[in-house]
Short mmCIF file of C-alpha atoms in Angstrom, two decimals:
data_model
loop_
_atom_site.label_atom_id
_atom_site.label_comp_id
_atom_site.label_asym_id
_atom_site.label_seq_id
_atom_site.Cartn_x
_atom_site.Cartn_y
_atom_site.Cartn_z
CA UNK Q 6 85.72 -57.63 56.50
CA UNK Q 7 82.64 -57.50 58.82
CA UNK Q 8 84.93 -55.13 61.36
CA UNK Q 9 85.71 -52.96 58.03
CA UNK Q 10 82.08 -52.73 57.18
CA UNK Q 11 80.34 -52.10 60.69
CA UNK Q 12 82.78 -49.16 60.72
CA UNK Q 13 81.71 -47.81 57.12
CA UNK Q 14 77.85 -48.00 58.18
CA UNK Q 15 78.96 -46.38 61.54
CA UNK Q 16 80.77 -43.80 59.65
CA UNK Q 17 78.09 -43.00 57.64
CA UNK Q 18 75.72 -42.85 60.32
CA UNK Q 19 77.38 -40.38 61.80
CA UNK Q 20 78.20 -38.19 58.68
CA UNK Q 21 73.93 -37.76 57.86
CA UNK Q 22 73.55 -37.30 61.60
CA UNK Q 23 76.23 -34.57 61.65
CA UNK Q 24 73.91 -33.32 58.40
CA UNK Q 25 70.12 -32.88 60.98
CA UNK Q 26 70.68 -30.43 62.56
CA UNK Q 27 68.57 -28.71 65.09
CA UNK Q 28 65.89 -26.13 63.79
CA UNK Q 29 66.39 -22.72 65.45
CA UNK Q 30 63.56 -21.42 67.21
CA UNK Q 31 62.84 -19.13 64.19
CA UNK Q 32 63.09 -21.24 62.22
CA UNK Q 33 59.81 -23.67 63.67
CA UNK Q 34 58.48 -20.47 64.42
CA UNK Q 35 58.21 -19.70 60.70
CA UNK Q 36 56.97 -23.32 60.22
CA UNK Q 37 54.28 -23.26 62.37
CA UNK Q 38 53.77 -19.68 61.09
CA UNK Q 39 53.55 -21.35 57.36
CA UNK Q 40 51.22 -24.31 58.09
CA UNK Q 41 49.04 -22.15 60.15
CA UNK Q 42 48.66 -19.79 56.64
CA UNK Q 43 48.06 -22.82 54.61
CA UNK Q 44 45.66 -24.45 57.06
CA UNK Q 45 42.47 -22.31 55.54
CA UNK Q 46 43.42 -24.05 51.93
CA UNK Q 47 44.16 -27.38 53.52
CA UNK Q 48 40.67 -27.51 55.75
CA UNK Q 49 39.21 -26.12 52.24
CA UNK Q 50 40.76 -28.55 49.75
CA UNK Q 51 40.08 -31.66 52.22
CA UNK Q 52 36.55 -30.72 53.37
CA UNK Q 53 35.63 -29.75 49.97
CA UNK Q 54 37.44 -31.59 47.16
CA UNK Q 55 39.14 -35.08 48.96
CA UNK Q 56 36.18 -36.20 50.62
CA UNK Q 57 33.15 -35.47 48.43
CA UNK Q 58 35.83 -37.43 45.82
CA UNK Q 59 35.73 -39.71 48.00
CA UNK Q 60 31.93 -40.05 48.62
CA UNK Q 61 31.94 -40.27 45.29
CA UNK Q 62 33.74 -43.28 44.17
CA UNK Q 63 31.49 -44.82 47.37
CA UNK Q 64 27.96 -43.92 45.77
CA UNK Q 65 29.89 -45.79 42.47
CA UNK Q 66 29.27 -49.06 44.74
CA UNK Q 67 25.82 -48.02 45.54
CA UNK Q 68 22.47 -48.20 43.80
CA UNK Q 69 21.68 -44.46 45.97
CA UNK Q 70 18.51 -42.40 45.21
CA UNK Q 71 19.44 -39.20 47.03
CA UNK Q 72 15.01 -39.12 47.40
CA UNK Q 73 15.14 -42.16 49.36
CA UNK Q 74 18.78 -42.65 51.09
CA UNK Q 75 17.40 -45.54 53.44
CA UNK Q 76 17.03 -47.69 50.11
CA UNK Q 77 20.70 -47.21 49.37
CA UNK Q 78 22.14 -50.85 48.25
CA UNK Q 79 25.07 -52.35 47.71
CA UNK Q 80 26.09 -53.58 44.39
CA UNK Q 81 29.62 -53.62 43.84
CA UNK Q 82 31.21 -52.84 40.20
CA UNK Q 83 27.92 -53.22 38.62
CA UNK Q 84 27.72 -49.74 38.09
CA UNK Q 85 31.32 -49.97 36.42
CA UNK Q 86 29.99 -52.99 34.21
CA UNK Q 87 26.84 -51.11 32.89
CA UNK Q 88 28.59 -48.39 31.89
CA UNK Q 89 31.63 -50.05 30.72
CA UNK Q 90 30.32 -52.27 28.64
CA UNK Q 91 26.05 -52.66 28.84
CA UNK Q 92 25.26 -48.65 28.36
CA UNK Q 93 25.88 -47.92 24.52
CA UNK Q 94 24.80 -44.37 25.20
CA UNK Q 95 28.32 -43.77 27.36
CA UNK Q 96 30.45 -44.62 24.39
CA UNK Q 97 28.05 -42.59 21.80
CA UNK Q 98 28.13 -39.32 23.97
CA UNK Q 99 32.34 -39.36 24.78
CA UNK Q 100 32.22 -39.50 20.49
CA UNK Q 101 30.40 -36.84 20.20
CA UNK Q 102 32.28 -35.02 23.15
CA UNK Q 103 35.40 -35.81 21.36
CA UNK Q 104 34.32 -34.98 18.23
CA UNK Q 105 32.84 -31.68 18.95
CA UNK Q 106 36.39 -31.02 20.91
CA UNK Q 107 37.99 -31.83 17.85
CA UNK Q 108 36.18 -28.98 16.07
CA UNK Q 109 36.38 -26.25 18.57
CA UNK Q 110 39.46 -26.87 20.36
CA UNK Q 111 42.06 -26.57 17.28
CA UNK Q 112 39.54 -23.17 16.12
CA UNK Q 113 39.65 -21.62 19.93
CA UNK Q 114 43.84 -22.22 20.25
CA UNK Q 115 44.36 -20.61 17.08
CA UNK Q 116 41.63 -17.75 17.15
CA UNK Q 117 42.80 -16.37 20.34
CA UNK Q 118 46.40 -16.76 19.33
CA UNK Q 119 45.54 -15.63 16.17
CA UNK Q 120 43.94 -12.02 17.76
CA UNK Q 121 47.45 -12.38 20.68
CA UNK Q 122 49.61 -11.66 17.85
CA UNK Q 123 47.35 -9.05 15.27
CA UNK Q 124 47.57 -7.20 18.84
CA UNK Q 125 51.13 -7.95 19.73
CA UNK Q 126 51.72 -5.66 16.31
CA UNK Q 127 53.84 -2.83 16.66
CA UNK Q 128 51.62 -1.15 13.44
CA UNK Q 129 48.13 -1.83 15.10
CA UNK Q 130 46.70 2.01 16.14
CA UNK Q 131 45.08 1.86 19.70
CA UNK Q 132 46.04 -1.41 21.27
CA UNK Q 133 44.84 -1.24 24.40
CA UNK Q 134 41.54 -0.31 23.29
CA UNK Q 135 41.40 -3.19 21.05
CA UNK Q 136 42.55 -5.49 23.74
CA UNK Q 137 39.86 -4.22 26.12
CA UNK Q 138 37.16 -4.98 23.30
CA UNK Q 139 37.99 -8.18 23.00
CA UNK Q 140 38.56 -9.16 26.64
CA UNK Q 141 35.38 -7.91 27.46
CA UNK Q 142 32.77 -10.62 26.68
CA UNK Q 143 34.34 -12.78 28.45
CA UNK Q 144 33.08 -11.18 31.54
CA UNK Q 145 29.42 -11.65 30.65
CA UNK Q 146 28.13 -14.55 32.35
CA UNK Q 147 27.99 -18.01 29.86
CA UNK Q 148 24.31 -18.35 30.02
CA UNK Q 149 23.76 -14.71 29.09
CA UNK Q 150 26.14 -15.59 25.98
CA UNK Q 151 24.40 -18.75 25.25
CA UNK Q 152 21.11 -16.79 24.92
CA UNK Q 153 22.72 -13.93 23.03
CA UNK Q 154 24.15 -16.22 20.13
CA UNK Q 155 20.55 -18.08 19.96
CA UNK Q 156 19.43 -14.53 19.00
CA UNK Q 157 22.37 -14.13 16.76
CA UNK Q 158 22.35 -17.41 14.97
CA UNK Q 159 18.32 -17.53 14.56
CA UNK Q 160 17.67 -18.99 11.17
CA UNK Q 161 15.20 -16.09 10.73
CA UNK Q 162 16.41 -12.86 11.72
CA UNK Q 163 19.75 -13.54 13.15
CA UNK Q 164 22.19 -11.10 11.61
CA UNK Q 165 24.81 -13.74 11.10
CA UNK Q 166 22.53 -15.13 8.18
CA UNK Q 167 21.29 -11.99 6.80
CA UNK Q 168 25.14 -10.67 6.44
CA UNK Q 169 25.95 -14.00 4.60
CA UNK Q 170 22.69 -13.35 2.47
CA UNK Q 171 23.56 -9.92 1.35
CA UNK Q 172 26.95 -10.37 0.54
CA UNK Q 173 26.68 -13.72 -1.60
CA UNK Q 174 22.98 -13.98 -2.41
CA UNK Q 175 23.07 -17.01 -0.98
CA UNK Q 176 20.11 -18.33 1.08
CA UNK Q 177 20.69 -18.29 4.31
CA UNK Q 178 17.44 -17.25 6.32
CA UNK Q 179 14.11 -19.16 6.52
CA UNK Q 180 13.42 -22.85 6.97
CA UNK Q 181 15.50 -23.39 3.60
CA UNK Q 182 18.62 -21.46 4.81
CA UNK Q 183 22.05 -22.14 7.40
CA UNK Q 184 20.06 -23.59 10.40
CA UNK Q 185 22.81 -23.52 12.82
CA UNK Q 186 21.84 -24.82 15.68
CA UNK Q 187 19.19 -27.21 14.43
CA UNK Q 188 21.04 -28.77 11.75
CA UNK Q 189 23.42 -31.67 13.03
CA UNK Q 190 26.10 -30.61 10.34
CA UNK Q 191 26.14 -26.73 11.66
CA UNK Q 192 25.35 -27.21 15.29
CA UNK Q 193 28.75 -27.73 16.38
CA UNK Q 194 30.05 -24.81 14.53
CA UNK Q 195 27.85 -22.77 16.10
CA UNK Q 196 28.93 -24.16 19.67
CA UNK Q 197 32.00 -23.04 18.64
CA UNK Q 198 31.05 -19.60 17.83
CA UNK Q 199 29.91 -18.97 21.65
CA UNK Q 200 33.54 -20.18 22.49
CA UNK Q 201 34.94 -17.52 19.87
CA UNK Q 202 33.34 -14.92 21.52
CA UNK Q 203 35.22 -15.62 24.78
CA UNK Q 204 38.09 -15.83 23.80
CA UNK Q 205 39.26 -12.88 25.67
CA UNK Q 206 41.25 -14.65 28.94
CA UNK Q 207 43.17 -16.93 25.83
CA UNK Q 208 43.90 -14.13 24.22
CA UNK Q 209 45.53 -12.38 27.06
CA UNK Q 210 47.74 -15.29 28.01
CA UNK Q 211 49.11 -15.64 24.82
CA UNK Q 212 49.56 -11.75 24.84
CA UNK Q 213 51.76 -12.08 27.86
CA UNK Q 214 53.68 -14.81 26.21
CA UNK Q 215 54.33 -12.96 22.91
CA UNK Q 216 55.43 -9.75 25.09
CA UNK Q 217 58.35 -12.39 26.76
CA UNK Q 218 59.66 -12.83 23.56
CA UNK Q 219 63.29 -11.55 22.98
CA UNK Q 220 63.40 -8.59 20.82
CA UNK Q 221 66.68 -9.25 20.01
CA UNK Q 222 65.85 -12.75 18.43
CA UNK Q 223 63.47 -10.75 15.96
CA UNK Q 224 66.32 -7.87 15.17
CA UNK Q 225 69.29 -10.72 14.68
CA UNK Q 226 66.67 -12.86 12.14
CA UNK Q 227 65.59 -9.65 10.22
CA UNK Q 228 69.33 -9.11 9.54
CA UNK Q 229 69.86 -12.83 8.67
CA UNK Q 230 66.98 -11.80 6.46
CA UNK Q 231 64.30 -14.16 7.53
CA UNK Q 232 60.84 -12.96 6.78
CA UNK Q 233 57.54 -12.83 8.33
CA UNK Q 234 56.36 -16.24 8.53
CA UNK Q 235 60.02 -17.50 8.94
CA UNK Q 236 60.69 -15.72 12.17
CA UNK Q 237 56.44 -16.47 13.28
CA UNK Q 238 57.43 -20.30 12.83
CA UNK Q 239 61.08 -20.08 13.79
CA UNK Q 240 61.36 -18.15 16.56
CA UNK Q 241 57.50 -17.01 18.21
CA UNK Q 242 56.31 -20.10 18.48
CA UNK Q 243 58.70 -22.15 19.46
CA UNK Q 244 59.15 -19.54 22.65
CA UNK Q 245 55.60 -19.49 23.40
CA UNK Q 246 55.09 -23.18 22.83
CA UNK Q 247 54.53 -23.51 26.81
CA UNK Q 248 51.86 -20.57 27.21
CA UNK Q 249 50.32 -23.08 23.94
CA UNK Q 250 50.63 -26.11 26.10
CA UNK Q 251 49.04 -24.65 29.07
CA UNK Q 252 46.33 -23.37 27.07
CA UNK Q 253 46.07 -27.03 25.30
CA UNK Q 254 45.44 -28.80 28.83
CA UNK Q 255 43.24 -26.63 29.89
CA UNK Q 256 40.98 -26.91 26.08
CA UNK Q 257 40.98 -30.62 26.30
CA UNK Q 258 39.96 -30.03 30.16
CA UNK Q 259 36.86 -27.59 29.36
CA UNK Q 260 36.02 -29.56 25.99
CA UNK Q 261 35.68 -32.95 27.72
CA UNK Q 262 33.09 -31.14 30.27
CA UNK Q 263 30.85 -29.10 28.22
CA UNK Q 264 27.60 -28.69 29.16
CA UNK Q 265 26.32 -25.36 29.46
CA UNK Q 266 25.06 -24.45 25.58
CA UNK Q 267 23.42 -27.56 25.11
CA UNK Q 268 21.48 -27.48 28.35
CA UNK Q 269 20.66 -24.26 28.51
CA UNK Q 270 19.33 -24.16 24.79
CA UNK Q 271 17.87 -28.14 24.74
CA UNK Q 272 17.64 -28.63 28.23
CA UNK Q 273 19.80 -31.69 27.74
CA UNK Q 274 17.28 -33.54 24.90
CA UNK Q 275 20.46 -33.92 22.05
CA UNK Q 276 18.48 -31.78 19.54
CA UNK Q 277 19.39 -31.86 17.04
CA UNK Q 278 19.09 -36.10 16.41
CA UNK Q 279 21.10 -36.65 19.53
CA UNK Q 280 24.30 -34.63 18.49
CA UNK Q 281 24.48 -32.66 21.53
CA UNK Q 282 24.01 -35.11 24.23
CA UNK Q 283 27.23 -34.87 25.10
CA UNK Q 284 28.92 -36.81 27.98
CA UNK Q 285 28.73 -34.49 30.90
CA UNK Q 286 24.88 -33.91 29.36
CA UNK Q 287 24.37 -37.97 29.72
CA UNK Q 288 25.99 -37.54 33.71
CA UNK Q 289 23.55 -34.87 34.52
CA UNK Q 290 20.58 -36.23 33.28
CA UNK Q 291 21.45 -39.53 35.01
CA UNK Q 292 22.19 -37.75 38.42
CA UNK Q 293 19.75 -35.34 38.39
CA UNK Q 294 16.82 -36.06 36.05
CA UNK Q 295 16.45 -39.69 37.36
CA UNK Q 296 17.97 -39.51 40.51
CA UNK Q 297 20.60 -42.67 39.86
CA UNK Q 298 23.01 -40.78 41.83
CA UNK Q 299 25.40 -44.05 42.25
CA UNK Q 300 25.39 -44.92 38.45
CA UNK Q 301 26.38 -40.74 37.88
CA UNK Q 302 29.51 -40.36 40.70
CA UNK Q 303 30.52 -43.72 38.53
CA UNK Q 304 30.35 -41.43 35.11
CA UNK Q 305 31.84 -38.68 37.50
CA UNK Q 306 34.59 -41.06 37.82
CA UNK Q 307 34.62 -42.35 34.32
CA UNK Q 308 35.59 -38.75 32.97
CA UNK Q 309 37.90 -38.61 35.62
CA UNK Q 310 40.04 -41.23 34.28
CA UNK Q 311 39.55 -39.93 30.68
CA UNK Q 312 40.96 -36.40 31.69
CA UNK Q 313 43.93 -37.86 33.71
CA UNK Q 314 44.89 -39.76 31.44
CA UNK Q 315 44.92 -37.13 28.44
CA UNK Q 316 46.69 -35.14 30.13
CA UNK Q 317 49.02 -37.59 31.30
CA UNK Q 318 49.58 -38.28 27.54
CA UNK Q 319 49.92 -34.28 26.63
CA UNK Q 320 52.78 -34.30 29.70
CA UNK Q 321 54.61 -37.20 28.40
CA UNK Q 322 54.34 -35.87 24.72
CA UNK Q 323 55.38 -31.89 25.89
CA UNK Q 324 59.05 -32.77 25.92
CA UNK Q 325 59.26 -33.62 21.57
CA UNK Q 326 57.78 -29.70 21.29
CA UNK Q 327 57.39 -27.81 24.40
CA UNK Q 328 60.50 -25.74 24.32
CA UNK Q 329 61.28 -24.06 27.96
CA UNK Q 330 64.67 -21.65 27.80
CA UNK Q 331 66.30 -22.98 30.93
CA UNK Q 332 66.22 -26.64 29.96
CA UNK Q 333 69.05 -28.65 28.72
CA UNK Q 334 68.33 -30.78 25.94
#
């Protein structure tokens, strides 16, 4: 028996040497030829993403001041325990992270998907101009949009109220009308508004997944005799439910580090009452307002988790309704 098997593992020694073979010299040459193309992104991604990561988990340990380095101390997971379980403020500003995401993400996804289709119409006049019309503001620069939308949401004379006055004769300008941005009901909605008017990259995605769409799916349903909304639910969606995934991930992604509208219009104070303090806001003004660099690369590292793990969550749920056409189910 022990003859019998030295023979099999010889055997089969020999049958996954006889698999290596030699690489031709063309073969390495195209190697070396391939990591010598990728070494730009490789020096990039290690010099500039792996090892400030992993500076950062080390300043976690630290009590660091980047004004006074030399007074740098070790203190081990205490930054982990403060905000963990000692800084109430962490847990109030992911709420109010996750509930603003709640608001805008679901409006954003179905907006631009919403526009993706009206434009995906075979009866819309002048596509392409529409398209460009809406793509456009999303090549003004965020702070620029920020500023506009204070100017269009003022409770005074921003347009937005004095369209909503004329056409109900409802108040909506003065101290007694739709505050947007300074009342904690309405602030969010108006954060979402800046979204909505950037819409344009979304919109263009889902475009391209709409325009991958069988034709023949739509003819063969319209014979079966399946109407509008039948063939939107049966048939588009379903086929772009992948472009709607990707575009998911990346919306929890953005949502769970916004920053820009509140700090460029509050300068990170929460106005109004605290409701726009959000997470990322709480990280900066930790890292860079009072200079507890250690305790901030720990809320770096803190959001970290929180993303990975979301989208860990929207990978393991993608299979029950992410439908892709060259996977056996």
């Amino acid at each position: 028996m022990a003859l019998a098997s030295d023979v099999n593992s010889a055997a089969a020694g020999q049958t996954v040497a006889s698999r290596r073979r030699k690489l031709s010299r063309m073969e390495k040459s195209e190697i070396r030829w391939g990591l010598l193309f990728l070494s730009p992104w490789m020096i990039g991604f290690i010099a500039f993403y792996l090892l400030p990561m992993i500076a950062s988990f080390g300043f976690s340990l630290f009590n660091f001041n980047p004004a006074v380095p030399e007074q740098a101390r070790f203190i081990g997971l205490n930054n982990w325990q403060r905000a963990l379980f000692q800084d109430s403020e962490v847990w109030l500003s992911l709420v109010r992270t996750f509930h603003f995401a709640a608001i805008s993400l679901p409006i954003s996804l179905a907006f631009s998907l919403f526009l993706a289709i009206l434009l995906n119409s075979e009866h819309v006049l002048g596509k392409n101009v529409y398209r460009t019309l809406f793509y456009m503001p999303s090549m003004i620069p965020l702070v620029a949009t920020v500023l506009i939308w204070n100017g269009v949401l003022n409770e005074q004379t921003g347009w937005i109220n004095v369209i909503i006055e004329r056409l109900t004769g409802i108040q909506a300008t003065g101290t007694q009308g739709l505050r947007w941005l300074a009342d904690p009901n309405l602030v969010y909605y108006a954060y979402t508004m800046f979204g909505l008017w950037g819409v344009g990259n979304a919109m263009i995605i889902f475009l391209a997944g709409l325009q991958g769409v069988p034709t023949e799916l739509y003819e063969a349903s319209q014979i079966d005799g399946a109407g509008y909304f039948r063939r939107l639910f049966s048939i588009t969606i379903p086929l772009i439910s992948p472009v709607i995934f990707y575009q998911l991930v990346l919306g929890v992604i953005y949502s769970l580090q916004y920053f820009l509208a509140p700090f460029v219009l509050n300068q990170g104070t929460g106005f109004p009452e605290g409701m726009t303090r959000f997470f990322m806001v709480y990280f900066y003004k930790q890292s860079f307002t009072f200079f507890n660099m250690g305790y901030g690369a720990t809320l770096a590292w803190m959001m970290f988790v929180i993303a990975l793990v979301l989208t860990a969550v929207l990978f393991g749920t993608a299979r029950y309704w992410v439908y892709y056409a060259s996977e056996e189910r």
